[in-house]
Amino acid sequence: MMRRALDPSSSRAPLLGWLGAVLLLALWLGREPDARLALLPFAVLLPVLWQAARGIRAVDPALVETGRSHDLRGWPLYRHVLLPGALPFIFTGLRQGLGLLWLTLIALELFVTPSGLGLPTPPAGGPPGVLALLLGIALYALLSAGSGALVSLLERWLLRWRPR
């Protein structure tokens, strides 16, 4: 059942179900600042789970059989065979999740919270308001690039066994 729910080729479109749950959560929380804190984990969690499931399914069955022939069962099989095989997919999901996280954060800043980037500038203060908006966008871009660089460093360190 889990495989069918996470299968990207299934006709049920599980992303729409997640999106519906996230939108209902956003409506329930309203314009409170807590909406950001509640919705942001969903933005990261969905792509990571999706890619982890794809990665575990993509592990070579011969490697799994080799692990089983060495008496690996349960957690040791996951730790020594399935997790290392799925790590490239998990890092792909982490990159996708971080991108979605920053987009969600910007959308929440613009449309949900009563302060931040979406705060309307007073008519008399045109250019300073625009400057603050551009600086805020530049800050988000730098934070996004920095988080991507950290994930790349972590990936390079954890996947040092993989040929480049």
PDB file of C-alpha atoms in Angstrom:
ATOM      1  CA  MET A   1       0.000   0.000   0.000  1.00  0.00           C
ATOM      2  CA  MET A   2       2.837   2.392   0.871  1.00  0.00           C
ATOM      3  CA  ARG A   3       4.588   1.609  -2.404  1.00  0.00           C
ATOM      4  CA  ARG A   4       1.423   2.436  -4.366  1.00  0.00           C
ATOM      5  CA  ALA A   5       0.907   5.678  -2.416  1.00  0.00           C
ATOM      6  CA  LEU A   6       4.462   6.827  -3.129  1.00  0.00           C
ATOM      7  CA  ASP A   7       4.619   5.651  -6.735  1.00  0.00           C
ATOM      8  CA  PRO A   8       4.954   8.685  -9.047  1.00  0.00           C
ATOM      9  CA  SER A   9       3.335   6.781 -11.901  1.00  0.00           C
ATOM     10  CA  SER A  10       0.196   5.911  -9.941  1.00  0.00           C
ATOM     11  CA  SER A  11      -3.049   7.438 -11.067  1.00  0.00           C
ATOM     12  CA  ARG A  12      -3.966   8.591  -7.571  1.00  0.00           C
ATOM     13  CA  ALA A  13      -1.503  11.505  -7.578  1.00  0.00           C
ATOM     14  CA  PRO A  14      -0.392  11.334  -3.917  1.00  0.00           C
ATOM     15  CA  LEU A  15       1.133  14.807  -4.122  1.00  0.00           C
ATOM     16  CA  LEU A  16      -2.340  16.270  -4.435  1.00  0.00           C
ATOM     17  CA  GLY A  17      -3.326  14.535  -1.223  1.00  0.00           C
ATOM     18  CA  TRP A  18      -0.338  16.016   0.590  1.00  0.00           C
ATOM     19  CA  LEU A  19      -1.014  19.400  -0.930  1.00  0.00           C
ATOM     20  CA  GLY A  20      -4.628  19.246   0.206  1.00  0.00           C
ATOM     21  CA  ALA A  21      -3.552  18.387   3.749  1.00  0.00           C
ATOM     22  CA  VAL A  22      -1.041  21.235   3.787  1.00  0.00           C
ATOM     23  CA  LEU A  23      -3.619  23.701   2.455  1.00  0.00           C
ATOM     24  CA  LEU A  24      -6.164  22.606   5.064  1.00  0.00           C
ATOM     25  CA  LEU A  25      -3.516  23.063   7.739  1.00  0.00           C
ATOM     26  CA  ALA A  26      -2.753  26.542   6.401  1.00  0.00           C
ATOM     27  CA  LEU A  27      -6.454  27.462   6.456  1.00  0.00           C
ATOM     28  CA  TRP A  28      -6.847  26.095   9.961  1.00  0.00           C
ATOM     29  CA  LEU A  29      -3.870  28.063  11.281  1.00  0.00           C
ATOM     30  CA  GLY A  30      -4.947  31.228   9.519  1.00  0.00           C
ATOM     31  CA  ARG A  31      -2.663  34.234   9.404  1.00  0.00           C
ATOM     32  CA  GLU A  32      -0.810  33.328  12.575  1.00  0.00           C
ATOM     33  CA  PRO A  33       2.989  33.293  12.547  1.00  0.00           C
ATOM     34  CA  ASP A  34       2.796  29.675  13.727  1.00  0.00           C
ATOM     35  CA  ALA A  35       1.635  28.752  10.212  1.00  0.00           C
ATOM     36  CA  ARG A  36       5.202  29.084   9.008  1.00  0.00           C
ATOM     37  CA  LEU A  37       6.517  26.759  11.663  1.00  0.00           C
ATOM     38  CA  ALA A  38       3.820  24.162  10.992  1.00  0.00           C
ATOM     39  CA  LEU A  39       4.023  24.158   7.175  1.00  0.00           C
ATOM     40  CA  LEU A  40       7.776  24.254   6.682  1.00  0.00           C
ATOM     41  CA  PRO A  41       8.469  20.675   7.839  1.00  0.00           C
ATOM     42  CA  PHE A  42       5.926  19.432   5.283  1.00  0.00           C
ATOM     43  CA  ALA A  43       7.836  21.222   2.535  1.00  0.00           C
ATOM     44  CA  VAL A  44      11.006  19.292   3.348  1.00  0.00           C
ATOM     45  CA  LEU A  45       9.481  16.005   4.459  1.00  0.00           C
ATOM     46  CA  LEU A  46       7.492  15.131   1.349  1.00  0.00           C
ATOM     47  CA  PRO A  47      10.364  15.183  -1.193  1.00  0.00           C
ATOM     48  CA  VAL A  48      12.716  13.386   1.206  1.00  0.00           C
ATOM     49  CA  LEU A  49      10.190  10.604   1.847  1.00  0.00           C
ATOM     50  CA  TRP A  50       9.362  10.337  -1.836  1.00  0.00           C
ATOM     51  CA  GLN A  51      13.001  10.043  -2.882  1.00  0.00           C
ATOM     52  CA  ALA A  52      13.870   7.690   0.007  1.00  0.00           C
ATOM     53  CA  ALA A  53      11.143   5.294  -1.121  1.00  0.00           C
ATOM     54  CA  ARG A  54      12.416   5.539  -4.712  1.00  0.00           C
ATOM     55  CA  GLY A  55      15.968   4.940  -3.519  1.00  0.00           C
ATOM     56  CA  ILE A  56      15.112   1.867  -1.487  1.00  0.00           C
ATOM     57  CA  ARG A  57      13.216   0.418  -4.464  1.00  0.00           C
ATOM     58  CA  ALA A  58      16.187   1.187  -6.740  1.00  0.00           C
ATOM     59  CA  VAL A  59      18.759  -0.740  -4.692  1.00  0.00           C
ATOM     60  CA  ASP A  60      20.113  -3.609  -6.739  1.00  0.00           C
ATOM     61  CA  PRO A  61      18.349  -6.852  -5.691  1.00  0.00           C
ATOM     62  CA  ALA A  62      21.657  -8.688  -6.016  1.00  0.00           C
ATOM     63  CA  LEU A  63      23.090  -6.479  -3.255  1.00  0.00           C
ATOM     64  CA  VAL A  64      20.115  -7.253  -1.028  1.00  0.00           C
ATOM     65  CA  GLU A  65      20.548 -10.976  -1.656  1.00  0.00           C
ATOM     66  CA  THR A  66      24.260 -10.683  -0.917  1.00  0.00           C
ATOM     67  CA  GLY A  67      23.451  -8.988   2.383  1.00  0.00           C
ATOM     68  CA  ARG A  68      20.932 -11.693   3.243  1.00  0.00           C
ATOM     69  CA  SER A  69      23.463 -14.403   2.398  1.00  0.00           C
ATOM     70  CA  HIS A  70      25.737 -12.771   5.000  1.00  0.00           C
ATOM     71  CA  ASP A  71      22.934 -13.135   7.598  1.00  0.00           C
ATOM     72  CA  LEU A  72      21.835  -9.503   7.475  1.00  0.00           C
ATOM     73  CA  ARG A  73      18.178  -9.133   8.405  1.00  0.00           C
ATOM     74  CA  GLY A  74      16.058  -6.231   9.624  1.00  0.00           C
ATOM     75  CA  TRP A  75      17.932  -3.138  10.796  1.00  0.00           C
ATOM     76  CA  PRO A  76      21.462  -4.369   9.852  1.00  0.00           C
ATOM     77  CA  LEU A  77      20.245  -5.008   6.288  1.00  0.00           C
ATOM     78  CA  TYR A  78      18.837  -1.468   6.094  1.00  0.00           C
ATOM     79  CA  ARG A  79      21.927   0.062   7.670  1.00  0.00           C
ATOM     80  CA  HIS A  80      24.546  -1.720   5.586  1.00  0.00           C
ATOM     81  CA  VAL A  81      22.783  -2.299   2.259  1.00  0.00           C
ATOM     82  CA  LEU A  82      19.562  -0.350   1.699  1.00  0.00           C
ATOM     83  CA  LEU A  83      20.470   2.985   3.297  1.00  0.00           C
ATOM     84  CA  PRO A  84      23.834   3.378   1.486  1.00  0.00           C
ATOM     85  CA  GLY A  85      22.114   2.437  -1.770  1.00  0.00           C
ATOM     86  CA  ALA A  86      19.308   4.942  -1.186  1.00  0.00           C
ATOM     87  CA  LEU A  87      21.486   7.835   0.054  1.00  0.00           C
ATOM     88  CA  PRO A  88      21.921   9.476  -3.377  1.00  0.00           C
ATOM     89  CA  PHE A  89      18.128   9.553  -3.742  1.00  0.00           C
ATOM     90  CA  ILE A  90      17.692  10.862  -0.210  1.00  0.00           C
ATOM     91  CA  PHE A  91      20.091  13.719  -0.924  1.00  0.00           C
ATOM     92  CA  THR A  92      18.161  14.492  -4.095  1.00  0.00           C
ATOM     93  CA  GLY A  93      14.999  14.662  -1.996  1.00  0.00           C
ATOM     94  CA  LEU A  94      16.765  16.876   0.532  1.00  0.00           C
ATOM     95  CA  ARG A  95      17.796  19.290  -2.215  1.00  0.00           C
ATOM     96  CA  GLN A  96      14.257  19.329  -3.603  1.00  0.00           C
ATOM     97  CA  GLY A  97      12.845  19.761  -0.109  1.00  0.00           C
ATOM     98  CA  LEU A  98      15.131  22.687   0.671  1.00  0.00           C
ATOM     99  CA  GLY A  99      14.118  24.379  -2.566  1.00  0.00           C
ATOM    100  CA  LEU A 100      10.466  23.852  -1.704  1.00  0.00           C
ATOM    101  CA  LEU A 101      11.147  25.054   1.840  1.00  0.00           C
ATOM    102  CA  TRP A 102      12.533  28.383   0.660  1.00  0.00           C
ATOM    103  CA  LEU A 103       9.696  28.839  -1.833  1.00  0.00           C
ATOM    104  CA  THR A 104       7.143  28.050   0.874  1.00  0.00           C
ATOM    105  CA  LEU A 105       8.811  30.423   3.289  1.00  0.00           C
ATOM    106  CA  ILE A 106       8.765  33.253   0.744  1.00  0.00           C
ATOM    107  CA  ALA A 107       5.119  32.548  -0.126  1.00  0.00           C
ATOM    108  CA  LEU A 108       4.198  32.564   3.553  1.00  0.00           C
ATOM    109  CA  GLU A 109       6.131  35.799   4.071  1.00  0.00           C
ATOM    110  CA  LEU A 110       4.283  37.421   1.198  1.00  0.00           C
ATOM    111  CA  PHE A 111       0.754  36.168   1.738  1.00  0.00           C
ATOM    112  CA  VAL A 112       0.191  34.786   5.233  1.00  0.00           C
ATOM    113  CA  THR A 113       2.139  36.690   7.850  1.00  0.00           C
ATOM    114  CA  PRO A 114       1.182  40.225   8.834  1.00  0.00           C
ATOM    115  CA  SER A 115       4.809  41.378   8.672  1.00  0.00           C
ATOM    116  CA  GLY A 116       7.840  40.592   6.556  1.00  0.00           C
ATOM    117  CA  LEU A 117       8.222  40.846   2.795  1.00  0.00           C
ATOM    118  CA  GLY A 118       4.474  41.094   2.232  1.00  0.00           C
ATOM    119  CA  LEU A 119       4.061  44.141   4.436  1.00  0.00           C
ATOM    120  CA  PRO A 120       2.725  46.904   2.190  1.00  0.00           C
ATOM    121  CA  THR A 121       4.995  49.914   1.972  1.00  0.00           C
ATOM    122  CA  PRO A 122       3.483  53.307   2.708  1.00  0.00           C
ATOM    123  CA  PRO A 123       2.864  55.438  -0.402  1.00  0.00           C
ATOM    124  CA  ALA A 124       5.293  58.158   0.687  1.00  0.00           C
ATOM    125  CA  GLY A 125       8.164  55.715   1.220  1.00  0.00           C
ATOM    126  CA  GLY A 126       8.424  54.168  -2.259  1.00  0.00           C
ATOM    127  CA  PRO A 127      12.100  53.519  -2.934  1.00  0.00           C
ATOM    128  CA  PRO A 128      13.148  52.550   0.633  1.00  0.00           C
ATOM    129  CA  GLY A 129      10.349  49.953   0.708  1.00  0.00           C
ATOM    130  CA  VAL A 130      11.480  48.564  -2.627  1.00  0.00           C
ATOM    131  CA  LEU A 131      15.070  48.473  -1.394  1.00  0.00           C
ATOM    132  CA  ALA A 132      14.026  46.526   1.714  1.00  0.00           C
ATOM    133  CA  LEU A 133      12.083  44.091  -0.475  1.00  0.00           C
ATOM    134  CA  LEU A 134      15.066  43.538  -2.779  1.00  0.00           C
ATOM    135  CA  LEU A 135      17.411  43.078   0.172  1.00  0.00           C
ATOM    136  CA  GLY A 136      15.001  40.543   1.668  1.00  0.00           C
ATOM    137  CA  ILE A 137      14.878  38.602  -1.588  1.00  0.00           C
ATOM    138  CA  ALA A 138      18.683  38.711  -1.848  1.00  0.00           C
ATOM    139  CA  LEU A 139      18.937  37.415   1.724  1.00  0.00           C
ATOM    140  CA  TYR A 140      16.614  34.514   0.914  1.00  0.00           C
ATOM    141  CA  ALA A 141      18.676  33.751  -2.202  1.00  0.00           C
ATOM    142  CA  LEU A 142      21.900  33.691  -0.162  1.00  0.00           C
ATOM    143  CA  LEU A 143      20.338  31.473   2.507  1.00  0.00           C
ATOM    144  CA  SER A 144      19.047  29.125  -0.183  1.00  0.00           C
ATOM    145  CA  ALA A 145      22.453  28.921  -1.861  1.00  0.00           C
ATOM    146  CA  GLY A 146      24.115  28.376   1.519  1.00  0.00           C
ATOM    147  CA  SER A 147      21.778  25.548   2.466  1.00  0.00           C
ATOM    148  CA  GLY A 148      22.380  23.933  -0.923  1.00  0.00           C
ATOM    149  CA  ALA A 149      26.137  24.205  -0.404  1.00  0.00           C
ATOM    150  CA  LEU A 150      25.842  22.589   3.031  1.00  0.00           C
ATOM    151  CA  VAL A 151      23.865  19.690   1.568  1.00  0.00           C
ATOM    152  CA  SER A 152      26.514  19.298  -1.145  1.00  0.00           C
ATOM    153  CA  LEU A 153      29.288  19.158   1.466  1.00  0.00           C
ATOM    154  CA  LEU A 154      27.357  16.634   3.524  1.00  0.00           C
ATOM    155  CA  GLU A 155      26.677  14.546   0.421  1.00  0.00           C
ATOM    156  CA  ARG A 156      30.322  14.633  -0.629  1.00  0.00           C
ATOM    157  CA  TRP A 157      31.367  13.510   2.843  1.00  0.00           C
ATOM    158  CA  LEU A 158      28.749  10.753   3.300  1.00  0.00           C
ATOM    159  CA  LEU A 159      29.019   9.454  -0.263  1.00  0.00           C
ATOM    160  CA  ARG A 160      32.794   9.518  -0.513  1.00  0.00           C
ATOM    161  CA  TRP A 161      32.675   5.836  -1.448  1.00  0.00           C
ATOM    162  CA  ARG A 162      30.816   6.643  -4.643  1.00  0.00           C
ATOM    163  CA  PRO A 163      32.933   7.326  -7.749  1.00  0.00           C
ATOM    164  CA  ARG A 164      32.531  10.772  -9.274  1.00  0.00           C
TER     165      ARG A 164
END
